[in-house]
Amino acid sequence: MQIQWYPGHMTKARRAMQEDLKLVDLVIEILDARAPYSSRNPDIDELGRQKARLILLNKADLADSRANAAWRRFFEDKGYGVVETDSRRRSDMKPVQAAVLAACREKLERDRRRGIKNRPVRAMVAGIPNVGKSTFINSFAGKACAKTGNRPGVTRGNQWIRLSREVELLDTPGILWPKFEDEQVGIRLALLGSVKDDILDVDGLALELIRFLKETGPERLMDRYQLSAGEAEGEPAAVLEQIARHRNCLLRGNELDLGKAAKLLMDDFRSGRLGRITLELPGQDNT
């Protein structure tokens, strides 16, 4: 299942990010905790390599807690500051404030030695579409500063947001990269909603999700859709049919509406109704 999506505005946004990096002290990279490797844009990693770095494992409440801890250790071992967050919760922002200042400790010390006072840390907030950048900024600021939406492509232009005397944030559009070399990366990003559903085969994507859940936790399908063990162990297409049957996803003439069942399954996964699920772990594939 090959997935690619790189709208023209992303090329412009990448160039703008390259220029704006000259103005910032820190790059805050927001990842989706359910797939931290797949949701890392290698372009951001390359462009920001000379800057202080902080990684936020966002939507951590939707990911497996043990996997969150493993990913946190993985990135900390590489020298990044790491914070697990649910960007909708204001209470999760206090550790972020501390981590921002810790990541820029050298810069702050340098300013102090030079007699520079009250110059805020300027941080760029970067990430791929739909990882929650704008929601994070609004929670961090305590007010609506950035447009939000549960779909990719809401933020189209850069905007500076002054949070306090200590921190200024630069919000940037979500940027993917031109080609997913690993097919599984594209599938995971599509499952997370970082690729527009309009261009996807949602039925095929639902089958990929069923295949993953069968391998890692078939009881989730059984519990959510009241499937028997035998029904949950069938081929992905047969499992989708059982979901449609158990949830009365029907067309005229009692024909199964597999499209509706596929969308139901995808919505349940993305919202966490299937439980806390992580799609990849450190050491798997190319991680």
Coordinates of C-alpha atoms in Angstrom, one line a residue:
M1 CA 0.0 0.0 0.0
Q2 CA 2.0 3.0 -1.3
I3 CA 1.1 6.4 0.2
Q4 CA 2.5 9.8 -0.8
W5 CA 1.3 13.3 -0.1
Y6 CA 3.3 16.4 -0.6
P7 CA 1.2 19.5 -1.4
G8 CA 3.0 22.5 -3.0
H9 CA 2.7 24.7 0.0
M10 CA 5.0 22.3 1.9
T11 CA 7.9 23.2 -0.4
K12 CA 7.4 26.9 0.4
A13 CA 7.1 26.2 4.1
R14 CA 10.3 24.2 4.1
R15 CA 12.2 27.1 2.6
A16 CA 10.6 29.5 5.1
M17 CA 11.6 27.3 8.0
Q18 CA 15.2 27.2 6.7
E19 CA 15.3 31.0 6.8
D20 CA 13.6 31.3 10.2
L21 CA 16.0 28.9 11.9
K22 CA 18.5 31.7 11.8
L23 CA 16.2 33.6 14.3
V24 CA 15.7 30.9 16.9
D25 CA 17.6 29.4 19.8
L26 CA 15.6 26.2 20.1
V27 CA 13.6 23.8 17.9
I28 CA 10.7 22.1 19.7
E29 CA 9.8 19.1 17.5
I30 CA 6.4 17.6 18.2
L31 CA 6.0 13.9 17.5
D32 CA 3.0 11.7 17.7
A33 CA 3.8 9.3 20.6
R34 CA 2.0 6.5 18.8
A35 CA 4.6 6.5 16.1
P36 CA 7.6 8.7 17.1
Y37 CA 9.9 7.4 14.4
S38 CA 7.5 7.6 11.5
S39 CA 6.3 11.1 12.6
R40 CA 9.8 12.5 12.6
N41 CA 10.4 14.6 9.5
P42 CA 14.1 13.9 8.5
D43 CA 14.2 17.4 7.0
I44 CA 13.5 19.0 10.4
D45 CA 16.2 16.9 11.9
E46 CA 18.7 18.0 9.3
L47 CA 17.7 21.7 9.3
G48 CA 17.8 22.0 13.1
R49 CA 20.9 20.1 13.8
Q50 CA 22.9 23.2 14.9
K51 CA 20.1 24.3 17.4
A52 CA 19.2 23.3 20.9
R53 CA 16.5 20.5 20.6
L54 CA 13.5 19.5 22.6
I55 CA 11.2 16.6 21.6
L56 CA 7.6 16.5 22.7
L57 CA 6.0 13.1 22.6
N58 CA 2.5 14.4 22.1
K59 CA -0.8 12.5 22.3
A60 CA 1.1 10.4 24.9
D61 CA -2.3 9.6 26.5
L62 CA -3.3 7.7 23.3
A63 CA 0.0 5.7 23.2
D64 CA 1.0 2.7 25.4
S65 CA 2.7 4.0 28.5
R66 CA 5.5 1.4 28.4
A67 CA 6.2 2.3 24.8
N68 CA 6.3 6.0 25.8
A69 CA 9.0 5.3 28.4
A70 CA 11.0 3.3 25.8
W71 CA 10.8 6.1 23.3
R72 CA 11.7 8.7 25.9
R73 CA 14.9 6.7 26.8
F74 CA 15.7 6.3 23.1
F75 CA 15.7 10.0 22.4
E76 CA 17.4 11.0 25.7
D77 CA 20.2 8.6 24.8
K78 CA 20.7 10.6 21.7
G79 CA 21.0 13.8 23.7
Y80 CA 17.5 15.3 23.2
G81 CA 15.4 16.8 25.9
V82 CA 12.1 14.8 25.9
V83 CA 8.7 15.5 27.5
E84 CA 5.6 13.3 27.2
T85 CA 2.5 15.5 26.7
D86 CA -1.2 15.7 26.0
S87 CA -1.3 19.1 24.5
R88 CA -5.0 19.5 25.4
R89 CA -4.1 19.6 29.1
R90 CA -2.8 22.8 30.6
S91 CA -1.2 20.9 33.5
D92 CA 1.2 19.2 31.0
M93 CA 2.7 22.5 30.0
K94 CA 4.7 23.1 33.3
P95 CA 7.2 20.4 32.5
V96 CA 7.5 21.8 29.0
Q97 CA 8.4 25.3 30.3
A98 CA 11.1 23.8 32.5
A99 CA 12.4 21.7 29.6
V100 CA 12.6 24.7 27.3
L101 CA 14.7 26.7 29.7
A102 CA 16.9 23.6 30.5
A103 CA 17.5 23.0 26.8
C104 CA 18.6 26.6 26.4
R105 CA 20.7 26.8 29.6
E106 CA 23.9 27.5 27.7
K107 CA 22.3 30.3 25.8
L108 CA 20.9 31.9 28.9
E109 CA 24.3 31.6 30.7
R110 CA 26.0 33.2 27.7
D111 CA 23.5 36.1 27.8
R112 CA 24.1 36.5 31.5
R113 CA 27.9 36.7 31.1
R114 CA 27.4 39.3 28.4
G115 CA 25.1 41.4 30.5
I116 CA 22.1 40.7 28.3
K117 CA 19.0 40.7 30.4
N118 CA 15.4 39.8 29.7
R119 CA 16.0 38.5 26.2
P120 CA 13.5 35.7 25.7
V121 CA 14.3 32.2 24.4
R122 CA 13.0 32.1 20.8
A123 CA 11.7 28.6 19.9
M124 CA 10.4 27.2 16.7
V125 CA 7.6 24.7 17.0
A126 CA 7.9 22.2 14.2
G127 CA 6.4 18.9 13.2
I128 CA 4.4 17.0 10.5
P129 CA 0.7 17.7 9.9
N130 CA -1.8 16.8 12.6
V131 CA 0.6 16.1 15.5
G132 CA -1.0 18.8 17.6
K133 CA 1.3 21.8 17.2
S134 CA -1.4 24.5 17.3
T135 CA -3.2 22.8 20.2
F136 CA 0.1 22.7 22.1
I137 CA 0.8 26.4 21.4
N138 CA -2.7 27.4 22.6
S139 CA -2.3 25.3 25.8
F140 CA 1.2 26.6 26.4
A141 CA 0.1 30.2 25.9
G142 CA -3.1 29.7 27.9
K143 CA -5.2 31.3 25.1
A144 CA -6.2 30.7 21.5
C145 CA -3.2 31.9 19.5
A146 CA -3.1 29.4 16.7
K147 CA -5.7 27.8 14.5
T148 CA -6.5 24.2 15.4
G149 CA -8.2 21.3 13.6
N150 CA -8.3 17.6 13.6
R151 CA -7.0 17.4 10.1
P152 CA -3.7 18.0 8.4
G153 CA -2.9 21.4 6.8
V154 CA -4.7 23.8 9.1
T155 CA -1.6 26.0 9.8
R156 CA -0.4 27.5 6.5
G157 CA 1.9 30.4 7.5
N158 CA 4.4 31.1 10.2
Q159 CA 3.4 33.3 13.2
W160 CA 5.3 34.5 16.2
I161 CA 3.6 34.2 19.6
R162 CA 5.1 35.8 22.8
L163 CA 4.2 33.7 25.7
S164 CA 6.1 35.5 28.5
R165 CA 9.2 37.5 29.1
E166 CA 11.1 34.2 29.0
V167 CA 9.8 32.5 25.8
E168 CA 8.6 33.4 22.3
L169 CA 7.3 30.7 20.0
L170 CA 7.3 30.5 16.2
D171 CA 4.4 28.4 14.9
T172 CA 5.2 26.7 11.5
P173 CA 3.0 24.7 9.1
G174 CA 3.1 21.0 9.2
I175 CA 5.6 19.7 6.7
L176 CA 6.0 16.2 5.4
W177 CA 8.9 15.1 3.2
P178 CA 8.7 14.4 -0.6
K179 CA 8.9 10.6 -0.6
F180 CA 8.4 8.0 2.1
E181 CA 11.2 5.5 1.4
D182 CA 9.6 3.0 3.8
E183 CA 6.1 1.9 2.9
Q184 CA 5.2 1.3 6.5
V185 CA 6.1 4.9 7.4
G186 CA 3.5 6.1 5.0
I187 CA 0.9 3.6 6.3
R188 CA 1.5 4.7 9.9
L189 CA 1.2 8.4 9.0
A190 CA -2.0 7.7 7.2
L191 CA -3.4 5.8 10.2
L192 CA -2.5 8.8 12.5
G193 CA -4.3 11.2 10.2
S194 CA -1.2 13.1 9.0
V195 CA -2.1 12.4 5.4
K196 CA -5.4 13.6 4.1
D197 CA -8.1 10.9 4.1
D198 CA -9.4 12.4 0.9
I199 CA -6.5 10.8 -1.1
L200 CA -6.5 7.5 0.8
D201 CA -8.1 4.1 0.3
V202 CA -9.6 4.1 3.8
D203 CA -10.9 0.5 3.4
G204 CA -7.4 -0.7 2.6
L205 CA -6.0 1.4 5.5
A206 CA -8.5 -0.2 7.8
L207 CA -7.3 -3.7 6.7
E208 CA -3.7 -2.6 7.5
L209 CA -4.9 -1.6 11.0
I210 CA -6.7 -4.9 11.5
R211 CA -3.6 -6.8 10.4
F212 CA -1.5 -4.8 13.0
L213 CA -4.1 -5.4 15.8
K214 CA -4.3 -9.1 15.0
E215 CA -0.6 -9.4 15.6
T216 CA -0.3 -7.2 18.6
G217 CA -3.6 -7.2 20.5
P218 CA -6.6 -9.0 18.9
E219 CA -8.4 -8.6 22.3
R220 CA -8.9 -5.0 21.4
L221 CA -11.0 -5.9 18.4
M222 CA -12.9 -8.5 20.5
D223 CA -13.7 -6.1 23.3
R224 CA -14.6 -3.1 21.2
Y225 CA -16.8 -4.9 18.6
Q226 CA -17.9 -7.9 20.6
L227 CA -16.1 -10.3 18.3
S228 CA -15.4 -13.9 19.2
A229 CA -11.8 -15.2 19.2
G230 CA -12.5 -17.0 16.0
E231 CA -14.0 -13.9 14.3
A232 CA -11.0 -11.8 15.4
E233 CA -8.5 -14.3 14.1
G234 CA -9.9 -14.3 10.5
E235 CA -8.3 -12.7 7.5
P236 CA -8.4 -8.8 7.8
A237 CA -11.2 -8.6 5.2
A238 CA -13.3 -11.1 7.1
V239 CA -12.7 -9.3 10.4
L240 CA -13.9 -6.0 8.8
E241 CA -17.0 -7.8 7.7
Q242 CA -17.6 -9.0 11.2
I243 CA -17.1 -5.4 12.5
A244 CA -19.7 -4.2 10.0
R245 CA -22.1 -7.0 11.0
H246 CA -21.7 -6.5 14.8
R247 CA -22.1 -2.7 14.4
N248 CA -25.0 -2.9 12.0
C249 CA -23.2 -1.1 9.2
L250 CA -25.7 -2.0 6.5
L251 CA -26.8 -0.8 3.1
R252 CA -30.1 -1.4 1.5
G253 CA -31.0 -5.0 1.3
N254 CA -28.9 -5.7 4.4
E255 CA -25.7 -5.7 2.4
L256 CA -22.7 -4.9 4.6
D257 CA -21.4 -1.4 4.4
L258 CA -17.7 -2.0 4.6
G259 CA -16.8 1.6 3.9
K260 CA -18.8 2.7 7.0
A261 CA -17.2 0.0 9.1
A262 CA -13.7 1.0 7.9
K263 CA -14.3 4.6 8.9
L264 CA -15.7 3.5 12.2
L265 CA -12.6 1.5 12.9
M266 CA -10.3 4.3 11.9
D267 CA -12.2 6.8 14.1
D268 CA -12.0 4.5 17.1
F269 CA -8.3 4.1 16.7
R270 CA -7.5 7.8 16.3
S271 CA -9.7 8.8 19.2
G272 CA -8.3 6.2 21.6
R273 CA -11.5 4.2 21.9
L274 CA -9.5 1.0 21.0
G275 CA -7.2 1.7 23.9
R276 CA -3.7 3.1 24.2
I277 CA -1.9 1.8 21.1
T278 CA 1.7 2.4 19.8
L279 CA 2.4 1.5 16.2
E280 CA 6.2 1.1 16.5
L281 CA 8.9 0.6 19.1
P282 CA 12.6 1.5 19.2
G283 CA 14.7 -1.0 17.4
Q284 CA 12.0 -2.0 14.9
D285 CA 12.4 -1.4 11.1
N286 CA 14.8 1.6 10.6
T287 CA 14.6 3.0 14.2

